[in-house]
mmCIF file of C-alpha atoms in Angstrom:
data_model
loop_
_atom_site.group_PDB
_atom_site.id
_atom_site.type_symbol
_atom_site.label_atom_id
_atom_site.label_comp_id
_atom_site.label_asym_id
_atom_site.label_seq_id
_atom_site.Cartn_x
_atom_site.Cartn_y
_atom_site.Cartn_z
ATOM 1 C CA UNK N 1 -12.422 -13.104 -53.303
ATOM 2 C CA UNK N 2 -9.355 -14.174 -51.287
ATOM 3 C CA UNK N 3 -7.389 -11.194 -52.634
ATOM 4 C CA UNK N 4 -10.125 -8.774 -51.582
ATOM 5 C CA UNK N 5 -10.180 -10.268 -48.064
ATOM 6 C CA UNK N 6 -6.395 -9.981 -47.692
ATOM 7 C CA UNK N 7 -6.381 -6.382 -48.899
ATOM 8 C CA UNK N 8 -9.265 -5.597 -46.559
ATOM 9 C CA UNK N 9 -7.343 -7.027 -43.612
ATOM 10 C CA UNK N 10 -4.323 -4.921 -44.522
ATOM 11 C CA UNK N 11 -6.393 -1.741 -44.715
ATOM 12 C CA UNK N 12 -8.063 -2.620 -41.404
ATOM 13 C CA UNK N 13 -4.662 -2.953 -39.706
ATOM 14 C CA UNK N 14 -3.644 0.475 -41.024
ATOM 15 C CA UNK N 15 -6.835 1.897 -39.512
ATOM 16 C CA UNK N 16 -6.077 0.157 -36.214
ATOM 17 C CA UNK N 17 -2.561 1.638 -36.324
ATOM 18 C CA UNK N 18 -4.049 5.131 -36.539
ATOM 19 C CA UNK N 19 -6.428 4.400 -33.666
ATOM 20 C CA UNK N 20 -3.613 3.060 -31.460
ATOM 21 C CA UNK N 21 -1.413 6.087 -32.188
ATOM 22 C CA UNK N 22 -4.308 8.395 -31.333
ATOM 23 C CA UNK N 23 -4.874 6.504 -28.056
ATOM 24 C CA UNK N 24 -1.205 6.735 -27.082
ATOM 25 C CA UNK N 25 -1.145 10.450 -27.867
ATOM 26 C CA UNK N 26 -4.326 10.917 -25.831
ATOM 27 C CA UNK N 27 -2.893 9.122 -22.787
ATOM 28 C CA UNK N 28 0.363 11.067 -22.931
ATOM 29 C CA UNK N 29 -1.405 14.405 -23.362
ATOM 30 C CA UNK N 30 -3.872 13.830 -20.538
ATOM 31 C CA UNK N 31 -1.336 12.355 -18.123
ATOM 32 C CA UNK N 32 0.801 15.472 -18.479
ATOM 33 C CA UNK N 33 -2.069 17.941 -18.181
ATOM 34 C CA UNK N 34 -2.764 19.946 -15.052
ATOM 35 C CA UNK N 35 -5.064 17.869 -12.792
ATOM 36 C CA UNK N 36 -8.688 18.968 -12.526
ATOM 37 C CA UNK N 37 -11.622 17.878 -10.338
ATOM 38 C CA UNK N 38 -13.372 14.745 -11.654
ATOM 39 C CA UNK N 39 -16.519 15.414 -13.700
ATOM 40 C CA UNK N 40 -19.848 14.974 -11.980
ATOM 41 C CA UNK N 41 -20.980 12.405 -14.556
ATOM 42 C CA UNK N 42 -18.619 9.666 -15.737
ATOM 43 C CA UNK N 43 -18.431 9.285 -19.511
ATOM 44 C CA UNK N 44 -15.733 6.743 -20.494
ATOM 45 C CA UNK N 45 -15.419 8.031 -24.061
ATOM 46 C CA UNK N 46 -14.805 11.547 -22.747
ATOM 47 C CA UNK N 47 -13.149 11.037 -19.359
ATOM 48 C CA UNK N 48 -10.885 7.976 -19.660
ATOM 49 C CA UNK N 49 -7.307 8.944 -18.695
ATOM 50 C CA UNK N 50 -8.362 12.404 -17.469
ATOM 51 C CA UNK N 51 -5.806 13.727 -14.976
ATOM 52 C CA UNK N 52 -7.706 14.569 -11.795
ATOM 53 C CA UNK N 53 -7.165 15.709 -8.231
ATOM 54 C CA UNK N 54 -9.376 14.756 -5.266
ATOM 55 C CA UNK N 55 -9.184 15.412 -1.547
ATOM 56 C CA UNK N 56 -10.319 13.074 1.192
ATOM 57 C CA UNK N 57 -9.235 10.154 3.331
ATOM 58 C CA UNK N 58 -8.246 6.529 2.629
ATOM 59 C CA UNK N 59 -10.124 3.692 4.312
ATOM 60 C CA UNK N 60 -7.061 1.492 4.647
ATOM 61 C CA UNK N 61 -8.892 -1.273 6.490
ATOM 62 C CA UNK N 62 -11.004 -1.887 3.371
ATOM 63 C CA UNK N 63 -8.229 -2.265 0.795
ATOM 64 C CA UNK N 64 -8.424 -4.946 -1.888
ATOM 65 C CA UNK N 65 -5.465 -6.659 -3.551
ATOM 66 C CA UNK N 66 -5.677 -7.499 -7.245
ATOM 67 C CA UNK N 67 -3.207 -9.983 -8.712
ATOM 68 C CA UNK N 68 -0.931 -8.399 -11.290
ATOM 69 C CA UNK N 69 2.521 -7.780 -12.708
ATOM 70 C CA UNK N 70 4.639 -4.648 -12.790
ATOM 71 C CA UNK N 71 7.862 -3.668 -14.487
ATOM 72 C CA UNK N 72 10.938 -4.585 -12.449
ATOM 73 C CA UNK N 73 14.070 -2.537 -12.003
ATOM 74 C CA UNK N 74 15.890 -4.879 -14.407
ATOM 75 C CA UNK N 75 14.763 -4.284 -18.024
ATOM 76 C CA UNK N 76 12.720 -7.157 -19.379
ATOM 77 C CA UNK N 77 11.888 -8.574 -15.952
ATOM 78 C CA UNK N 78 8.488 -8.266 -14.325
ATOM 79 C CA UNK N 79 7.588 -8.293 -10.651
ATOM 80 C CA UNK N 80 4.752 -10.495 -9.473
ATOM 81 C CA UNK N 81 2.447 -9.103 -6.847
ATOM 82 C CA UNK N 82 -0.696 -7.068 -6.331
ATOM 83 C CA UNK N 83 -2.317 -3.743 -7.091
ATOM 84 C CA UNK N 84 -3.663 -2.094 -3.954
ATOM 85 C CA UNK N 85 -7.202 -0.806 -4.494
ATOM 86 C CA UNK N 86 -8.315 1.336 -1.563
ATOM 87 C CA UNK N 87 -11.661 3.074 -0.986
ATOM 88 C CA UNK N 88 -11.279 6.839 -0.697
ATOM 89 C CA UNK N 89 -13.905 8.953 1.021
ATOM 90 C CA UNK N 90 -13.880 12.333 -0.673
ATOM 91 C CA UNK N 91 -14.365 15.613 1.160
ATOM 92 C CA UNK N 92 -17.970 15.750 -0.059
ATOM 93 C CA UNK N 93 -18.687 12.298 1.395
ATOM 94 C CA UNK N 94 -18.763 10.428 -1.905
ATOM 95 C CA UNK N 95 -16.662 7.306 -2.458
ATOM 96 C CA UNK N 96 -14.161 6.442 -5.173
ATOM 97 C CA UNK N 97 -11.714 3.565 -5.489
ATOM 98 C CA UNK N 98 -8.047 4.472 -5.825
ATOM 99 C CA UNK N 99 -5.414 2.188 -7.263
ATOM 100 C CA UNK N 100 -2.567 3.248 -4.989
ATOM 101 C CA UNK N 101 -0.070 1.207 -6.984
ATOM 102 C CA UNK N 102 1.811 -2.057 -6.916
ATOM 103 C CA UNK N 103 3.288 -4.149 -4.106
ATOM 104 C CA UNK N 104 5.425 -7.283 -4.625
ATOM 105 C CA UNK N 105 4.146 -10.611 -3.340
ATOM 106 C CA UNK N 106 6.304 -10.541 -0.205
ATOM 107 C CA UNK N 107 4.555 -7.323 0.883
ATOM 108 C CA UNK N 108 1.030 -8.643 0.471
ATOM 109 C CA UNK N 109 0.250 -8.203 4.175
ATOM 110 C CA UNK N 110 -0.487 -4.611 5.086
ATOM 111 C CA UNK N 111 1.412 -5.025 8.356
ATOM 112 C CA UNK N 112 4.633 -5.459 6.355
ATOM 113 C CA UNK N 113 4.270 -2.073 4.647
ATOM 114 C CA UNK N 114 2.926 0.177 7.368
ATOM 115 C CA UNK N 115 5.316 2.928 6.291
ATOM 116 C CA UNK N 116 3.425 3.145 2.996
ATOM 117 C CA UNK N 117 -0.007 3.766 4.509
ATOM 118 C CA UNK N 118 -1.469 7.238 4.176
ATOM 119 C CA UNK N 119 -3.505 8.241 7.209
ATOM 120 C CA UNK N 120 -5.670 11.317 7.660
ATOM 121 C CA UNK N 121 -6.715 13.920 5.146
ATOM 122 C CA UNK N 122 -4.750 13.854 1.909
ATOM 123 C CA UNK N 123 -4.945 14.752 -1.771
ATOM 124 C CA UNK N 124 -4.748 12.203 -4.570
ATOM 125 C CA UNK N 125 -3.640 12.983 -8.109
ATOM 126 C CA UNK N 126 -4.038 10.391 -10.845
ATOM 127 C CA UNK N 127 -5.765 9.207 -13.991
ATOM 128 C CA UNK N 128 -9.405 8.199 -14.281
ATOM 129 C CA UNK N 129 -9.831 4.639 -15.512
ATOM 130 C CA UNK N 130 -12.871 2.558 -16.299
ATOM 131 C CA UNK N 131 -13.458 -0.921 -14.943
ATOM 132 C CA UNK N 132 -11.048 -3.511 -16.352
ATOM 133 C CA UNK N 133 -12.987 -6.204 -18.277
ATOM 134 C CA UNK N 134 -12.323 -9.850 -17.445
ATOM 135 C CA UNK N 135 -11.235 -11.884 -20.466
ATOM 136 C CA UNK N 136 -11.808 -15.612 -20.904
ATOM 137 C CA UNK N 137 -8.260 -16.337 -19.694
ATOM 138 C CA UNK N 138 -8.644 -14.421 -16.412
ATOM 139 C CA UNK N 139 -9.939 -16.426 -13.422
ATOM 140 C CA UNK N 140 -13.235 -15.413 -11.878
ATOM 141 C CA UNK N 141 -12.963 -13.413 -8.649
ATOM 142 C CA UNK N 142 -13.698 -14.921 -5.261
ATOM 143 C CA UNK N 143 -15.043 -12.026 -3.144
ATOM 144 C CA UNK N 144 -15.425 -14.265 -0.094
ATOM 145 C CA UNK N 145 -11.682 -14.985 -0.048
ATOM 146 C CA UNK N 146 -10.902 -11.484 -1.352
ATOM 147 C CA UNK N 147 -9.222 -12.916 -4.468
ATOM 148 C CA UNK N 148 -9.360 -10.615 -7.485
ATOM 149 C CA UNK N 149 -7.647 -10.916 -10.856
ATOM 150 C CA UNK N 150 -8.870 -7.814 -12.668
ATOM 151 C CA UNK N 151 -9.712 -4.288 -11.554
ATOM 152 C CA UNK N 152 -13.480 -4.805 -11.454
ATOM 153 C CA UNK N 153 -14.640 -1.449 -10.110
ATOM 154 C CA UNK N 154 -18.325 -2.196 -9.351
ATOM 155 C CA UNK N 155 -17.524 -5.714 -8.108
ATOM 156 C CA UNK N 156 -14.805 -4.589 -5.702
ATOM 157 C CA UNK N 157 -16.816 -1.587 -4.512
ATOM 158 C CA UNK N 158 -19.834 -3.772 -3.736
ATOM 159 C CA UNK N 159 -17.713 -6.425 -2.015
ATOM 160 C CA UNK N 160 -16.148 -3.806 0.245
ATOM 161 C CA UNK N 161 -19.524 -2.364 1.179
ATOM 162 C CA UNK N 162 -19.624 0.704 -1.079
ATOM 163 C CA UNK N 163 -22.015 -0.074 -3.947
ATOM 164 C CA UNK N 164 -22.611 3.666 -4.373
ATOM 165 C CA UNK N 165 -18.932 4.331 -5.204
ATOM 166 C CA UNK N 166 -18.015 6.077 -8.443
ATOM 167 C CA UNK N 167 -18.082 3.794 -11.518
ATOM 168 C CA UNK N 168 -14.412 4.477 -12.195
ATOM 169 C CA UNK N 169 -11.176 4.317 -10.244
ATOM 170 C CA UNK N 170 -8.243 6.688 -10.022
ATOM 171 C CA UNK N 171 -4.784 5.359 -10.914
ATOM 172 C CA UNK N 172 -2.578 7.258 -8.488
ATOM 173 C CA UNK N 173 0.481 9.004 -9.877
ATOM 174 C CA UNK N 174 3.929 8.015 -8.698
ATOM 175 C CA UNK N 175 5.167 9.925 -5.663
ATOM 176 C CA UNK N 176 8.513 11.495 -6.664
ATOM 177 C CA UNK N 177 11.372 10.111 -4.608
ATOM 178 C CA UNK N 178 9.187 7.696 -2.641
ATOM 179 C CA UNK N 179 10.733 4.328 -1.754
ATOM 180 C CA UNK N 180 7.735 2.937 0.128
ATOM 181 C CA UNK N 181 5.084 0.527 -1.149
ATOM 182 C CA UNK N 182 2.670 0.576 -2.884
ATOM 183 C CA UNK N 183 4.146 2.488 -5.800
ATOM 184 C CA UNK N 184 1.847 4.407 -8.099
ATOM 185 C CA UNK N 185 2.342 5.566 -11.643
ATOM 186 C CA UNK N 186 2.164 2.029 -13.026
ATOM 187 C CA UNK N 187 0.200 2.958 -16.148
ATOM 188 C CA UNK N 188 2.532 2.564 -19.125
ATOM 189 C CA UNK N 189 1.990 4.498 -22.347
ATOM 190 C CA UNK N 190 4.355 2.271 -24.336
ATOM 191 C CA UNK N 191 1.402 0.274 -25.634
ATOM 192 C CA UNK N 192 2.269 -2.317 -28.302
ATOM 193 C CA UNK N 193 1.606 -0.967 -31.785
ATOM 194 C CA UNK N 194 2.426 -3.691 -34.280
ATOM 195 C CA UNK N 195 -0.386 -2.920 -36.685
ATOM 196 C CA UNK N 196 1.930 -1.661 -39.443
ATOM 197 C CA UNK N 197 3.806 -4.962 -39.321
ATOM 198 C CA UNK N 198 0.515 -6.850 -39.477
ATOM 199 C CA UNK N 199 -0.610 -4.708 -42.435
ATOM 200 C CA UNK N 200 2.611 -5.475 -44.324
ATOM 201 C CA UNK N 201 2.041 -9.170 -43.629
ATOM 202 C CA UNK N 202 -1.465 -9.140 -45.106
ATOM 203 C CA UNK N 203 -0.410 -7.015 -48.072
ATOM 204 C CA UNK N 204 2.580 -9.317 -48.619
ATOM 205 C CA UNK N 205 0.366 -12.401 -48.677
ATOM 206 C CA UNK N 206 -1.946 -10.592 -51.103
ATOM 207 C CA UNK N 207 1.040 -9.740 -53.339
ATOM 208 C CA UNK N 208 2.185 -13.380 -53.282
ATOM 209 C CA UNK N 209 -1.310 -14.544 -54.171
ATOM 210 C CA UNK N 210 -1.465 -12.041 -57.021
ATOM 211 C CA UNK N 211 1.966 -13.183 -58.235
ATOM 212 C CA UNK N 212 1.015 -16.847 -58.193
ATOM 213 C CA UNK N 213 -2.198 -16.109 -60.073
ATOM 214 C CA UNK N 214 -0.321 -13.966 -62.621
ATOM 215 C CA UNK N 215 2.168 -16.764 -63.352
ATOM 216 C CA UNK N 216 -0.658 -19.275 -63.658
ATOM 217 C CA UNK N 217 -2.613 -17.026 -66.014
ATOM 218 C CA UNK N 218 0.485 -16.260 -68.124
ATOM 219 C CA UNK N 219 1.213 -19.971 -68.546
ATOM 220 C CA UNK N 220 -2.370 -20.708 -69.524
ATOM 221 C CA UNK N 221 -2.378 -17.921 -72.085
ATOM 222 C CA UNK N 222 0.965 -18.858 -73.613
ATOM 223 C CA UNK N 223 0.946 -22.641 -73.564
ATOM 224 C CA UNK N 224 0.526 -24.152 -77.065
ATOM 225 C CA UNK N 225 -2.815 -25.524 -78.033
ATOM 226 C CA UNK N 226 -3.032 -29.251 -77.614
ATOM 227 C CA UNK N 227 -3.193 -31.110 -80.975
ATOM 228 C CA UNK N 228 -6.660 -32.215 -81.891
ATOM 229 C CA UNK N 229 -7.296 -35.910 -82.199
ATOM 230 C CA UNK N 230 -7.745 -37.639 -85.619
#
């Protein structure tokens, strides 16, 4: 029974490895595709990571900051700060949230990064993303204090007065050559894929278990019969 469970876990990790590789390939392919208008109906299974283009205007006075980390300029070091989620009124009047990118903690106040604000009509290019689920280790949001710890699309939209906003957000692409904040293009496709290592671990434990049982069985089969009593 234990051997079957270990082998099953190993096979499951190989399946997860294939799924993760397919996801990475999907993100890379879609992020490099020519941007298209967002679909009229959001289907996460079909539209997640779709590269889209929308025209409209940012409502900068309604932005929301979400606690987060981003890769620093020094390899292996992360920056602590916020993701700037800003409502975007599209040309057709509909609303969508846009993750404009990351700002470090010292630039939390919008007044300290006025050069990064986009005023007037503009066009946004980025990837469609679903709402980020809150895990048990992530603090609950406090909409009253505007404290958010995950990119909760419906929660943020409702708190900012746009409950009718699209059920997804757009992760803005990086602006080539831009040195202002926030900085888009924070989605990384180097997702961890350790499932092959995990599979080898489970198969290795199964092999050890099989070896121990084989030695035990061999000894039992080859040990001399105990002498019978008088």
